RNA sequence: GCGGGAGUGCCGGAGCGGUCAAACGGGUACGGCUAAGGACCGUAUGGCUUAGUGCCUACGCAGGUUCGAGUCCUGUCUCCCGCACCA
């Protein structure tokens, strides 16, 4: 019948030839519609893709017709792992593979009739594009937004590469839901996204995005306010042997680090102090070593702090295996390279030091040293004017020692007091807490077991145990760790409580996140569930510092608003039976209350005394024995008998009756309450006030921490404050002591961009042995990805020597390239800017052009990128703004998240599931316009939608009827009725499309179509076609041409509506018409069923002013009978039963015959 | 655990506090048009009732606000999604 594919081809060709959708910057108002560009998968497009693109295409076509200069581009996110993996499988080069896929994609997208400006095509795998990735990387580097760092990173063994934090979902790789992410310690490139954490969070409110996505981003950034507190972490130095080994030159033995000696001795350590080593002007190893061995004791616990030549002596001694020690701290070691020594220019000043060559012959046995000392630290002065920094670095590498470069107060850290040296022994560790009010409840510390600096605080004694623990953790999957018990192990180190100076143990734990805060937490077992569980497991001290406060918000005793609170010290006495497991409950007679024994504390009374008196008064029992004091609980409630709001501060005391001795209770007491003996279960139901329920929980020893806020206790001068006040005051106190401050913490981490894979943008960095890490110079960009590499194990780029080996841009010596590539999210973080100026080969883009087009007015894409792409792109925009490249704060003002298309089996349509429907197939049978129509009429485009091969029939019917109608309609005049409806529909549809309510728009268009009559004016018919055009572009173009138009409908103006032509009267008329139809059929049915009568003629009697509402022809068609319409006033009407009398406004009378 | 969203006829899904037995589409049934139709057109599709009427039962469940609730509020159940030991 209709050859859809012929029509489609015809118009697609014409659009392309005439460049109908090509845009340039001009004076018109711009509108930038953007769909998240696709990854060009090898399997091509299916209906799910068609669904996504149709949503954007409709919007673009609509906006274009609305008169906007619409930028609607398409491109491909063509770097990435799948291509690499698929290419390896298919033994095809990723480039060829990718470019084939893209070709396929473009063809298929063109067949969908999408109105892209194809001249703006971009592909991220082309050097023309990724050159600018490299360029931005270098710019970020210049601006301090890039750094390289060793960190514990997420590793996916299937991807064979690291993953960014955002790419780990539920402990699994975002691509491989079945692959556990491992942690590895690796040196990687990071982008400082955290620098913009605050702005990224703050600007969320500027975005017209769905609340859902906004909240997801907020949670991801995860800002929390709290206090940073410095804890001193130290090894227990008691009875430990320290040896200070200076050696060389001019410092006197008395002046050398006396301050440090004092610090150590204060903590119980023993310090042996070396005088200058013998004969330092011509040092001989033999002489000096004998001297040291004779004078000092070394054992596996001793800590040697070496300085100057003392370091070299120690390294020699350790090489020889003659001693074994615990820790070696090398402060400012003179460690020139062998070449330098031989050349006689050991140090920066180039003065020869022949003495050194006697000794520092570089014949160290590094493995031996590692064997004989447990921990090595090297401390290097940043501004050392003698020893070049890279020399100790080399040593540190060989020894796997930690190197710290920091400026000393005096050269070589010979100042009065050197914090950096001290820190190696007694390190300061900042921790973050949101609950400084619980500071006095800290009874231990927990450092993350994954913390890269954990080993620094593990002592010799605990090393084995810690190692065992770490091994255990490593062998458990990340997924299981979350379900695992809180576990840990003592590190051997202690922390000093900043306010009480108590010594508290430091544990390594599996439940602390290494990357959040400082990776160590202060543990408050009484008020944190995790810490509580940990403390229970390892029998650690639990100190209660927060007393609960309850507010009664249910009857009885619900707080009455507005009444002031009467404070009162009180007791809650739990009294146990002398022989049974039962407790006394008081049932109140005038109120519906059930409580324990309770009462106030008078002046000069202890809580125990007060409780005993209450017990005697209220129950008569004479011999209660105090067993346990549960501390206080505070309750705000309305005291019903006394008619006041009360704030009771109650001591909870637990008594056991020694015997049944009882005196008589006064009548007055008897009237207030009665005594009940209840077991624990009964009490649960019986007790009404929340404070008493709390007391019961304490009696039950509930295995829970009290984590809410409350009133401080056991907190010295902060006792009695509520949590809110205490947080402020304790933080202030810490600030005064300079060991804490108010601070903000984010969950957001820096963005790890290194990927150990081939198919990505090479990171433009060169490693030079002499110059270190050198960025590639801008003029040398792009660093092209070489074609020839070997895939297999490890990073493919290392297999291309031509790529790998370069000359250092600075010193021209041989150097090596960085072989990691960038995360492909880097590519997609700025592609929307490149579309604005995609052919520029001088700059990433012309700012004039981005200023015109940006920001993207309408972004369309899936919600799965809420915390990945969308955060990166927002970060990029802000960073580029600060660097002067763009003038906007946010890239995407409006965001629309489309739903997913499901296959007929109910699952998301995907190739791997095998439920895909191919557009080509559908197009052949139904036409792509029909498919488009069906896709968006099923459900709102932001909801998931199920494909149905039956459902599409409905759309096909509509399209056919439409063609049929336009082909046969008589051009003439439009009736007022149709005109009214048309204008109303234009109004509604315009708004619906604007709001992406395509499904509703279609309903209204169909409704209008049903009301169209056999005659219509050309103008109105055109308006009607325009309304449908965004949904069905090919068919409408064809019909548009058919009715005699030469220009493209695609470029026509969207119809405007005329409010004055919208007449509700017509709607009412339509309604009464429909009512009439249903009335008639109703009667026909009733009569047929009831009396078996059949009628062939219908007479309708309408009020005279409404008679035009009821067209007999239309009625006849509707009810499928002959219908004759009379006006009631018509004298010649046929009305044998005088039914016309029954006619009412909007409701004509009927007679059947 | 925290956060977000949703529960409406056989199905997909519409539903400004009143005009809702519920749009539109699909399915199903019946009828018409036809040589025939899986094409097209019409009717029906909670129950009872009626010459075009009226009533009842219905929007997960239970309450509440209101003259009036599918629509607002509270609680509850179920489902979906996101984050998850974030100190």
PDB file of N, CA, C and O in Angstrom, chain A residues 149-196:
ATOM      1  N   UNK A 149      50.159   9.986  42.318  1.00  0.00           N
ATOM      2  CA  UNK A 149      50.268   9.560  43.702  1.00  0.00           C
ATOM      3  C   UNK A 149      50.068   8.066  43.828  1.00  0.00           C
ATOM      4  O   UNK A 149      49.341   7.440  43.062  1.00  0.00           O
ATOM      5  N   UNK A 150      50.760   7.537  44.795  1.00  0.00           N
ATOM      6  CA  UNK A 150      50.569   6.140  45.108  1.00  0.00           C
ATOM      7  C   UNK A 150      49.347   6.049  46.003  1.00  0.00           C
ATOM      8  O   UNK A 150      49.220   6.771  46.977  1.00  0.00           O
ATOM      9  N   UNK A 151      48.473   5.194  45.637  1.00  0.00           N
ATOM     10  CA  UNK A 151      47.270   5.091  46.446  1.00  0.00           C
ATOM     11  C   UNK A 151      46.734   3.690  46.328  1.00  0.00           C
ATOM     12  O   UNK A 151      47.060   2.958  45.397  1.00  0.00           O
ATOM     13  N   UNK A 152      45.921   3.351  47.278  1.00  0.00           N
ATOM     14  CA  UNK A 152      45.275   2.062  47.145  1.00  0.00           C
ATOM     15  C   UNK A 152      44.137   2.261  46.156  1.00  0.00           C
ATOM     16  O   UNK A 152      43.267   3.083  46.339  1.00  0.00           O
ATOM     17  N   UNK A 153      44.197   1.536  45.059  1.00  0.00           N
ATOM     18  CA  UNK A 153      43.275   1.787  43.963  1.00  0.00           C
ATOM     19  C   UNK A 153      42.422   0.561  43.679  1.00  0.00           C
ATOM     20  O   UNK A 153      42.726  -0.545  44.101  1.00  0.00           O
ATOM     21  N   UNK A 154      41.349   0.808  42.949  1.00  0.00           N
ATOM     22  CA  UNK A 154      40.439  -0.269  42.579  1.00  0.00           C
ATOM     23  C   UNK A 154      40.937  -0.924  41.299  1.00  0.00           C
ATOM     24  O   UNK A 154      41.190  -0.244  40.315  1.00  0.00           O
ATOM     25  N   UNK A 155      41.031  -2.207  41.338  1.00  0.00           N
ATOM     26  CA  UNK A 155      41.561  -2.907  40.178  1.00  0.00           C
ATOM     27  C   UNK A 155      40.573  -3.958  39.711  1.00  0.00           C
ATOM     28  O   UNK A 155      40.109  -4.773  40.494  1.00  0.00           O
ATOM     29  N   UNK A 156      40.267  -3.904  38.425  1.00  0.00           N
ATOM     30  CA  UNK A 156      39.408  -4.936  37.848  1.00  0.00           C
ATOM     31  C   UNK A 156      40.266  -5.867  37.016  1.00  0.00           C
ATOM     32  O   UNK A 156      40.923  -5.443  36.080  1.00  0.00           O
ATOM     33  N   UNK A 157      40.237  -7.131  37.378  1.00  0.00           N
ATOM     34  CA  UNK A 157      41.117  -8.073  36.699  1.00  0.00           C
ATOM     35  C   UNK A 157      40.607  -8.387  35.300  1.00  0.00           C
ATOM     36  O   UNK A 157      41.360  -8.790  34.436  1.00  0.00           O
ATOM     37  N   UNK A 158      39.341  -8.178  35.073  1.00  0.00           N
ATOM     38  CA  UNK A 158      38.806  -8.431  33.736  1.00  0.00           C
ATOM     39  C   UNK A 158      39.173  -7.304  32.790  1.00  0.00           C
ATOM     40  O   UNK A 158      39.496  -7.526  31.630  1.00  0.00           O
ATOM     41  N   UNK A 159      39.081  -6.071  33.307  1.00  0.00           N
ATOM     42  CA  UNK A 159      39.469  -4.930  32.483  1.00  0.00           C
ATOM     43  C   UNK A 159      40.987  -4.824  32.421  1.00  0.00           C
ATOM     44  O   UNK A 159      41.525  -4.139  31.578  1.00  0.00           O
ATOM     45  N   UNK A 160      41.640  -5.455  33.364  1.00  0.00           N
ATOM     46  CA  UNK A 160      43.087  -5.372  33.459  1.00  0.00           C
ATOM     47  C   UNK A 160      43.537  -3.935  33.663  1.00  0.00           C
ATOM     48  O   UNK A 160      44.535  -3.487  33.115  1.00  0.00           O
ATOM     49  N   UNK A 161      42.794  -3.203  34.434  1.00  0.00           N
ATOM     50  CA  UNK A 161      43.159  -1.814  34.654  1.00  0.00           C
ATOM     51  C   UNK A 161      42.536  -1.321  35.949  1.00  0.00           C
ATOM     52  O   UNK A 161      41.698  -2.001  36.534  1.00  0.00           O
ATOM     53  N   UNK A 162      42.967  -0.146  36.377  1.00  0.00           N
ATOM     54  CA  UNK A 162      42.364   0.438  37.566  1.00  0.00           C
ATOM     55  C   UNK A 162      41.050   1.099  37.190  1.00  0.00           C
ATOM     56  O   UNK A 162      40.774   1.375  36.033  1.00  0.00           O
ATOM     57  N   UNK A 163      40.261   1.356  38.196  1.00  0.00           N
ATOM     58  CA  UNK A 163      38.977   2.002  37.983  1.00  0.00           C
ATOM     59  C   UNK A 163      38.886   3.216  38.883  1.00  0.00           C
ATOM     60  O   UNK A 163      39.456   3.234  39.970  1.00  0.00           O
ATOM     61  N   UNK A 164      38.153   4.210  38.434  1.00  0.00           N
ATOM     62  CA  UNK A 164      37.869   5.342  39.310  1.00  0.00           C
ATOM     63  C   UNK A 164      36.857   4.892  40.348  1.00  0.00           C
ATOM     64  O   UNK A 164      36.152   3.901  40.163  1.00  0.00           O
ATOM     65  N   UNK A 165      36.811   5.626  41.404  1.00  0.00           N
ATOM     66  CA  UNK A 165      35.879   5.326  42.479  1.00  0.00           C
ATOM     67  C   UNK A 165      34.442   5.224  41.985  1.00  0.00           C
ATOM     68  O   UNK A 165      33.682   4.369  42.416  1.00  0.00           O
ATOM     69  N   UNK A 166      34.121   6.094  41.057  1.00  0.00           N
ATOM     70  CA  UNK A 166      32.769   6.145  40.513  1.00  0.00           C
ATOM     71  C   UNK A 166      32.447   4.898  39.695  1.00  0.00           C
ATOM     72  O   UNK A 166      31.296   4.622  39.416  1.00  0.00           O
ATOM     73  N   UNK A 167      33.481   4.188  39.277  1.00  0.00           N
ATOM     74  CA  UNK A 167      33.237   3.053  38.398  1.00  0.00           C
ATOM     75  C   UNK A 167      33.151   1.733  39.169  1.00  0.00           C
ATOM     76  O   UNK A 167      33.113   0.677  38.573  1.00  0.00           O
ATOM     77  N   UNK A 168      33.172   1.840  40.470  1.00  0.00           N
ATOM     78  CA  UNK A 168      32.988   0.646  41.286  1.00  0.00           C
ATOM     79  C   UNK A 168      31.564   0.664  41.819  1.00  0.00           C
ATOM     80  O   UNK A 168      31.165   1.593  42.497  1.00  0.00           O
ATOM     81  N   UNK A 169      30.813  -0.336  41.446  1.00  0.00           N
ATOM     82  CA  UNK A 169      29.427  -0.398  41.896  1.00  0.00           C
ATOM     83  C   UNK A 169      29.236  -1.656  42.736  1.00  0.00           C
ATOM     84  O   UNK A 169      29.436  -2.762  42.253  1.00  0.00           O
ATOM     85  N   UNK A 170      28.864  -1.462  43.981  1.00  0.00           N
ATOM     86  CA  UNK A 170      28.660  -2.582  44.903  1.00  0.00           C
ATOM     87  C   UNK A 170      29.871  -3.498  44.988  1.00  0.00           C
ATOM     88  O   UNK A 170      29.735  -4.707  45.026  1.00  0.00           O
ATOM     89  N   UNK A 171      31.039  -2.893  44.958  1.00  0.00           N
ATOM     90  CA  UNK A 171      32.241  -3.707  45.084  1.00  0.00           C
ATOM     91  C   UNK A 171      32.613  -4.450  43.814  1.00  0.00           C
ATOM     92  O   UNK A 171      33.540  -5.243  43.804  1.00  0.00           O
ATOM     93  N   UNK A 172      31.843  -4.183  42.751  1.00  0.00           N
ATOM     94  CA  UNK A 172      32.129  -4.840  41.482  1.00  0.00           C
ATOM     95  C   UNK A 172      32.474  -3.790  40.446  1.00  0.00           C
ATOM     96  O   UNK A 172      32.147  -2.617  40.600  1.00  0.00           O
ATOM     97  N   UNK A 173      33.061  -4.267  39.376  1.00  0.00           N
ATOM     98  CA  UNK A 173      33.376  -3.382  38.267  1.00  0.00           C
ATOM     99  C   UNK A 173      32.075  -2.951  37.592  1.00  0.00           C
ATOM    100  O   UNK A 173      31.162  -3.748  37.445  1.00  0.00           O
ATOM    101  N   UNK A 174      32.020  -1.689  37.166  1.00  0.00           N
ATOM    102  CA  UNK A 174      30.773  -1.185  36.558  1.00  0.00           C
ATOM    103  C   UNK A 174      30.490  -1.869  35.230  1.00  0.00           C
ATOM    104  O   UNK A 174      29.363  -1.895  34.764  1.00  0.00           O
ATOM    105  N   UNK A 175      31.535  -2.429  34.621  1.00  0.00           N
ATOM    106  CA  UNK A 175      31.320  -3.129  33.364  1.00  0.00           C
ATOM    107  C   UNK A 175      31.113  -4.620  33.591  1.00  0.00           C
ATOM    108  O   UNK A 175      30.465  -5.285  32.806  1.00  0.00           O
ATOM    109  N   UNK A 176      31.754  -5.109  34.645  1.00  0.00           N
ATOM    110  CA  UNK A 176      31.697  -6.548  34.899  1.00  0.00           C
ATOM    111  C   UNK A 176      31.053  -6.789  36.247  1.00  0.00           C
ATOM    112  O   UNK A 176      31.718  -6.804  37.259  1.00  0.00           O
ATOM    113  N   UNK A 177      29.777  -6.984  36.204  1.00  0.00           N
ATOM    114  CA  UNK A 177      29.023  -7.111  37.443  1.00  0.00           C
ATOM    115  C   UNK A 177      29.391  -8.380  38.210  1.00  0.00           C
ATOM    116  O   UNK A 177      28.990  -8.587  39.324  1.00  0.00           O
ATOM    117  N   UNK A 178      30.141  -9.249  37.537  1.00  0.00           N
ATOM    118  CA  UNK A 178      30.503 -10.492  38.195  1.00  0.00           C
ATOM    119  C   UNK A 178      31.959 -10.472  38.657  1.00  0.00           C
ATOM    120  O   UNK A 178      32.485 -11.473  39.091  1.00  0.00           O
ATOM    121  N   UNK A 179      32.593  -9.322  38.531  1.00  0.00           N
ATOM    122  CA  UNK A 179      34.011  -9.283  38.873  1.00  0.00           C
ATOM    123  C   UNK A 179      34.261  -8.409  40.087  1.00  0.00           C
ATOM    124  O   UNK A 179      33.930  -7.226  40.095  1.00  0.00           O
ATOM    125  N   UNK A 180      34.839  -9.030  41.091  1.00  0.00           N
ATOM    126  CA  UNK A 180      35.139  -8.279  42.299  1.00  0.00           C
ATOM    127  C   UNK A 180      36.282  -7.320  42.039  1.00  0.00           C
ATOM    128  O   UNK A 180      37.243  -7.646  41.365  1.00  0.00           O
ATOM    129  N   UNK A 181      36.135  -6.147  42.594  1.00  0.00           N
ATOM    130  CA  UNK A 181      37.198  -5.167  42.465  1.00  0.00           C
ATOM    131  C   UNK A 181      38.211  -5.423  43.572  1.00  0.00           C
ATOM    132  O   UNK A 181      37.862  -5.557  44.732  1.00  0.00           O
ATOM    133  N   UNK A 182      39.475  -5.529  43.169  1.00  0.00           N
ATOM    134  CA  UNK A 182      40.523  -5.732  44.164  1.00  0.00           C
ATOM    135  C   UNK A 182      41.152  -4.393  44.494  1.00  0.00           C
ATOM    136  O   UNK A 182      41.032  -3.445  43.744  1.00  0.00           O
ATOM    137  N   UNK A 183      41.836  -4.366  45.601  1.00  0.00           N
ATOM    138  CA  UNK A 183      42.593  -3.143  45.860  1.00  0.00           C
ATOM    139  C   UNK A 183      44.067  -3.428  45.641  1.00  0.00           C
ATOM    140  O   UNK A 183      44.574  -4.483  45.970  1.00  0.00           O
ATOM    141  N   UNK A 184      44.697  -2.425  45.039  1.00  0.00           N
ATOM    142  CA  UNK A 184      46.131  -2.532  44.785  1.00  0.00           C
ATOM    143  C   UNK A 184      46.746  -1.196  45.166  1.00  0.00           C
ATOM    144  O   UNK A 184      46.083  -0.163  45.129  1.00  0.00           O
ATOM    145  N   UNK A 185      48.002  -1.262  45.505  1.00  0.00           N
ATOM    146  CA  UNK A 185      48.715  -0.017  45.781  1.00  0.00           C
ATOM    147  C   UNK A 185      49.510   0.331  44.525  1.00  0.00           C
ATOM    148  O   UNK A 185      50.430  -0.366  44.157  1.00  0.00           O
ATOM    149  N   UNK A 186      49.115   1.402  43.882  1.00  0.00           N
ATOM    150  CA  UNK A 186      49.769   1.760  42.632  1.00  0.00           C
ATOM    151  C   UNK A 186      49.978   3.262  42.541  1.00  0.00           C
ATOM    152  O   UNK A 186      49.248   4.046  43.139  1.00  0.00           O
ATOM    153  N   UNK A 187      50.953   3.607  41.715  1.00  0.00           N
ATOM    154  CA  UNK A 187      51.256   5.009  41.456  1.00  0.00           C
ATOM    155  C   UNK A 187      50.426   5.433  40.244  1.00  0.00           C
ATOM    156  O   UNK A 187      50.589   4.880  39.165  1.00  0.00           O
ATOM    157  N   UNK A 188      49.528   6.361  40.417  1.00  0.00           N
ATOM    158  CA  UNK A 188      48.592   6.694  39.346  1.00  0.00           C
ATOM    159  C   UNK A 188      48.376   8.201  39.228  1.00  0.00           C
ATOM    160  O   UNK A 188      48.645   8.946  40.163  1.00  0.00           O
ATOM    161  N   UNK A 189      47.835   8.594  38.076  1.00  0.00           N
ATOM    162  CA  UNK A 189      47.507  10.012  37.872  1.00  0.00           C
ATOM    163  C   UNK A 189      46.099  10.322  38.385  1.00  0.00           C
ATOM    164  O   UNK A 189      45.168   9.567  38.121  1.00  0.00           O
ATOM    165  N   UNK A 190      46.023  11.413  39.054  1.00  0.00           N
ATOM    166  CA  UNK A 190      44.736  11.845  39.605  1.00  0.00           C
ATOM    167  C   UNK A 190      44.402  13.267  39.162  1.00  0.00           C
ATOM    168  O   UNK A 190      45.291  14.079  38.960  1.00  0.00           O
ATOM    169  N   UNK A 191      43.123  13.509  39.017  1.00  0.00           N
ATOM    170  CA  UNK A 191      42.646  14.871  38.783  1.00  0.00           C
ATOM    171  C   UNK A 191      41.980  15.329  40.076  1.00  0.00           C
ATOM    172  O   UNK A 191      41.188  14.602  40.660  1.00  0.00           O
ATOM    173  N   UNK A 192      42.289  16.537  40.439  1.00  0.00           N
ATOM    174  CA  UNK A 192      41.796  17.037  41.724  1.00  0.00           C
ATOM    175  C   UNK A 192      40.353  17.505  41.648  1.00  0.00           C
ATOM    176  O   UNK A 192      40.068  18.701  41.757  1.00  0.00           O
ATOM    177  N   UNK A 193      39.459  16.576  41.484  1.00  0.00           N
ATOM    178  CA  UNK A 193      38.047  16.968  41.464  1.00  0.00           C
ATOM    179  C   UNK A 193      37.602  17.518  42.808  1.00  0.00           C
ATOM    180  O   UNK A 193      36.707  18.343  42.878  1.00  0.00           O
ATOM    181  N   UNK A 194      38.278  17.064  43.848  1.00  0.00           N
ATOM    182  CA  UNK A 194      37.840  17.486  45.186  1.00  0.00           C
ATOM    183  C   UNK A 194      38.015  18.983  45.395  1.00  0.00           C
ATOM    184  O   UNK A 194      37.358  19.564  46.245  1.00  0.00           O
ATOM    185  N   UNK A 195      38.884  19.580  44.584  1.00  0.00           N
ATOM    186  CA  UNK A 195      39.075  21.009  44.734  1.00  0.00           C
ATOM    187  C   UNK A 195      37.763  21.743  44.453  1.00  0.00           C
ATOM    188  O   UNK A 195      37.522  22.835  44.946  1.00  0.00           O
ATOM    189  N   UNK A 196      36.932  21.143  43.634  1.00  0.00           N
ATOM    190  CA  UNK A 196      35.668  21.796  43.285  1.00  0.00           C
ATOM    191  C   UNK A 196      34.479  21.165  44.009  1.00  0.00           C
ATOM    192  O   UNK A 196      33.339  21.441  43.663  1.00  0.00           O
TER     193      UNK A 196
END
